[in-house]
Short mmCIF file of C-alpha atoms in Angstrom, two decimals:
data_model
loop_
_atom_site.label_atom_id
_atom_site.label_comp_id
_atom_site.label_asym_id
_atom_site.label_seq_id
_atom_site.Cartn_x
_atom_site.Cartn_y
_atom_site.Cartn_z
CA MET A 1 28.36 -5.25 -6.87
CA LYS A 2 25.98 -2.86 -5.14
CA ARG A 3 25.29 -5.50 -2.53
CA THR A 4 29.02 -5.89 -1.84
CA SER A 5 29.42 -2.11 -1.42
CA VAL A 6 26.50 -1.97 0.98
CA GLN A 7 27.95 -4.90 2.92
CA MET A 8 31.36 -3.18 3.08
CA ILE A 9 29.78 0.05 4.32
CA ALA A 10 27.75 -1.85 6.91
CA PHE A 11 30.84 -3.79 8.02
CA SER A 12 32.89 -0.57 8.25
CA CYS A 13 30.18 1.15 10.30
CA ALA A 14 29.93 -1.83 12.65
CA ALA A 15 33.71 -1.91 13.07
CA LEU A 16 33.75 1.84 13.80
CA VAL A 17 30.99 1.53 16.39
CA LEU A 18 32.69 -1.44 18.08
CA SER A 19 36.10 0.24 18.16
CA SER A 20 34.55 3.45 19.52
CA ALA A 21 32.79 1.44 22.22
CA ALA A 22 36.06 -0.31 23.10
CA LEU A 23 37.90 3.02 23.32
CA ALA A 24 35.14 4.48 25.49
CA SER A 25 35.26 1.38 27.69
CA ASP A 26 39.06 1.66 28.04
CA LYS A 27 38.70 5.36 28.90
CA ASP A 28 35.99 4.58 31.46
CA ALA A 29 38.17 1.85 33.00
CA ALA A 30 41.16 4.22 33.19
CA GLU A 31 38.99 6.93 34.77
CA ALA A 32 37.72 4.41 37.33
CA ARG A 33 41.32 3.39 38.13
CA ILE A 34 42.29 7.06 38.50
CA ALA A 35 39.35 7.69 40.84
CA ARG A 36 40.30 4.61 42.87
CA ALA A 37 43.90 5.81 43.18
CA MET A 38 42.72 9.25 44.24
CA SER A 39 40.61 7.71 47.03
CA ALA A 40 43.82 6.71 48.82
CA GLY A 41 44.81 10.12 50.15
CA PRO A 42 43.81 13.71 50.89
CA ALA A 43 42.35 15.66 47.96
CA GLN A 44 45.03 18.35 48.35
CA ILE A 45 47.63 15.72 47.46
CA THR A 46 45.76 13.49 45.03
CA ALA A 47 44.63 16.40 42.84
CA GLY A 48 48.22 16.94 41.64
CA ALA A 49 49.58 13.42 42.05
CA LYS A 50 50.82 11.20 39.27
CA ILE A 51 48.48 8.22 38.92
CA MET A 52 50.36 5.05 38.12
CA GLU A 53 49.56 1.35 37.93
CA HIS A 54 51.74 -1.01 40.00
CA ASP A 55 53.51 -2.06 36.79
CA GLY A 56 54.61 1.53 36.07
CA THR A 57 51.93 2.40 33.50
CA VAL A 58 51.15 6.09 33.96
CA LEU A 59 47.42 6.82 33.84
CA ARG A 60 47.85 10.54 34.53
CA GLU A 61 50.91 12.73 34.89
CA GLY A 62 51.33 14.67 38.12
CA SER A 63 52.75 17.98 39.27
CA ASN A 64 53.45 17.68 43.01
CA GLY A 65 55.89 14.75 43.38
CA TRP A 66 53.31 12.36 44.85
CA THR A 67 52.36 9.07 43.19
CA CYS A 68 49.01 7.37 43.75
CA MET A 69 48.26 3.83 42.64
CA PRO A 70 44.84 2.18 42.30
CA SER A 71 46.26 -1.14 43.55
CA MET A 72 49.46 -2.70 44.80
CA GLY A 73 49.35 -5.54 42.29
CA PRO A 74 47.14 -8.36 41.06
CA GLY A 75 44.65 -9.36 43.73
CA MET A 76 45.72 -6.46 45.96
CA ASP A 77 43.10 -3.81 45.22
CA PHE A 78 44.18 -1.44 47.96
CA PRO A 79 45.01 2.05 46.65
CA MET A 80 47.88 4.07 48.08
CA CYS A 81 49.48 7.51 47.67
CA ASN A 82 53.22 7.87 48.25
CA ASP A 83 55.68 10.71 48.48
CA PRO A 84 59.04 10.30 46.67
CA ALA A 85 60.79 8.77 49.71
CA TRP A 86 58.04 6.18 50.06
CA MET A 87 58.23 5.35 46.33
CA GLU A 88 61.96 4.61 46.79
CA PHE A 89 61.04 2.42 49.76
CA MET A 90 58.45 0.57 47.63
CA GLN A 91 60.99 -0.04 44.86
CA ALA A 92 63.45 -1.54 47.36
CA PHE A 93 60.67 -3.64 48.90
CA ALA A 94 59.58 -4.98 45.50
CA ALA A 95 63.19 -5.96 44.75
CA ARG A 96 63.58 -7.42 48.27
CA LYS A 97 66.48 -5.07 48.87
CA ALA A 98 67.04 -3.14 52.07
CA PRO A 99 65.79 0.43 51.68
CA ASN A 100 67.95 3.25 52.96
CA PRO A 101 65.68 6.24 53.50
CA THR A 102 67.54 9.52 53.94
CA ARG A 103 64.43 11.50 54.86
CA VAL A 104 61.00 10.95 56.36
CA GLY A 105 58.53 9.42 53.90
CA VAL A 106 54.74 9.35 54.01
CA SER A 107 52.16 7.04 52.43
CA TYR A 108 48.38 7.23 52.66
CA MET A 109 46.05 4.23 52.47
CA PHE A 110 42.61 5.69 53.23
CA ALA A 111 40.88 2.58 51.82
CA GLY A 112 42.70 0.18 54.14
CA ASP A 113 45.12 -2.64 53.42
CA ALA A 114 45.38 -6.35 52.71
CA PRO A 115 46.06 -8.83 55.52
CA VAL A 116 49.74 -8.58 56.47
CA ASN A 117 51.98 -10.47 58.89
CA ASN A 118 53.09 -7.62 61.16
CA ASP A 119 56.48 -9.29 61.75
CA ASP A 120 57.36 -10.76 58.35
CA PRO A 121 56.99 -8.55 55.26
CA PHE A 122 57.14 -11.46 52.81
CA ASP A 123 54.92 -14.02 54.56
CA THR A 124 51.93 -14.98 52.39
CA THR A 125 50.42 -17.78 54.48
CA GLN A 126 48.45 -17.04 57.64
CA ASP A 127 49.50 -19.61 60.21
CA PRO A 128 47.97 -19.81 63.71
CA GLY A 129 49.72 -17.66 66.28
CA GLU A 130 51.25 -15.22 63.79
CA PRO A 131 50.52 -11.50 64.23
CA TRP A 132 48.44 -10.85 61.10
CA VAL A 133 46.56 -7.55 60.80
CA THR A 134 44.15 -6.17 58.22
CA GLU A 135 44.46 -2.46 58.83
CA GLY A 136 41.68 -0.01 58.02
CA PRO A 137 42.40 3.53 56.82
CA HIS A 138 45.91 4.54 57.85
CA VAL A 139 49.00 6.62 57.23
CA MET A 140 52.46 5.04 57.04
CA VAL A 141 55.72 6.80 57.85
CA ILE A 142 59.30 5.74 57.17
CA VAL A 143 62.25 7.34 58.92
CA PRO A 144 66.01 7.18 58.48
CA ASN A 145 67.74 4.87 60.95
CA ALA A 146 64.45 3.13 61.72
CA GLU A 147 66.03 0.44 63.90
CA THR A 148 67.28 3.10 66.32
CA MET A 149 64.46 5.61 65.92
CA LEU A 150 61.64 3.08 66.38
CA LYS A 151 63.17 0.72 68.95
CA ASP A 152 61.03 1.96 71.87
CA MET A 153 57.79 2.06 69.90
CA THR A 154 55.31 -0.82 70.19
CA ASN A 155 54.78 -3.24 67.35
CA ASP A 156 51.40 -4.32 68.74
CA PRO A 157 48.75 -3.49 66.10
CA ASN A 158 46.03 -3.82 68.77
CA ALA A 159 47.50 -1.33 71.25
CA GLY A 160 45.26 1.51 70.05
CA VAL A 161 48.22 3.74 69.20
CA PRO A 162 50.57 4.13 66.24
CA TYR A 163 52.76 1.06 66.00
CA VAL A 164 55.73 -0.33 64.08
CA MET A 165 55.06 -2.76 61.27
CA PHE A 166 57.89 -5.12 60.31
CA LYS A 167 59.92 -4.14 63.38
CA ASN A 168 63.51 -5.44 63.38
CA THR A 169 63.52 -5.75 59.59
CA PRO A 170 64.86 -3.29 56.99
CA TYR A 171 61.21 -2.53 56.11
CA ALA A 172 60.17 -1.21 59.55
CA HIS A 173 57.75 1.70 59.36
CA ILE A 174 55.20 3.47 61.52
CA MET A 175 51.53 2.61 61.06
CA ILE A 176 49.08 5.32 62.13
CA PRO A 177 45.50 4.01 62.07
CA ILE A 178 43.00 6.78 61.28
CA GLY A 179 39.79 4.75 61.11
CA PRO A 180 38.30 1.43 62.13
CA ARG A 181 39.50 -1.82 60.69
CA ALA A 182 37.13 -3.36 58.18
CA THR A 183 35.66 -6.74 58.88
CA PRO A 184 35.91 -9.30 56.06
CA LYS A 185 32.26 -8.60 55.13
CA GLU A 186 33.05 -4.88 54.63
CA LYS A 187 35.91 -5.48 52.17
#
């Protein structure tokens, strides 16, 4: 009987230690995700931003209307920080619905972005001759009436100036590079 009690106590202690370690590990993982999300934009914004996973799980509540995410989805570990207008744009994009911004929206991606077809927002296969770009640190801007407002702006990502991504689509937005593009070895 004594042996059973000792075994139960030992088992309980082991379970407590393991569950504490798991909780600490989960907390560490969440803190790492929060830090990753906060790397996407200026500290003045990220300090008060809501931190949210791409699936809507809130890691930290915010106070300034901005939302930062540690990634854009599975396999897309590129953090971003969005103002409310850009979050509406992202929701429309995810649903493949045409966004209708009524005000200027801003998004920061200080850690760079995944390879993207500059002409086709939903293309996932890089075919020869297509205008794919893997942008480094950048700021993105959406505007109301983008088709009219952005018609005279270049869509050449190699022009050395801000350019339009997804020109002539409902998802057109301004890309403002703020640092060098990473080479595949740097990512």
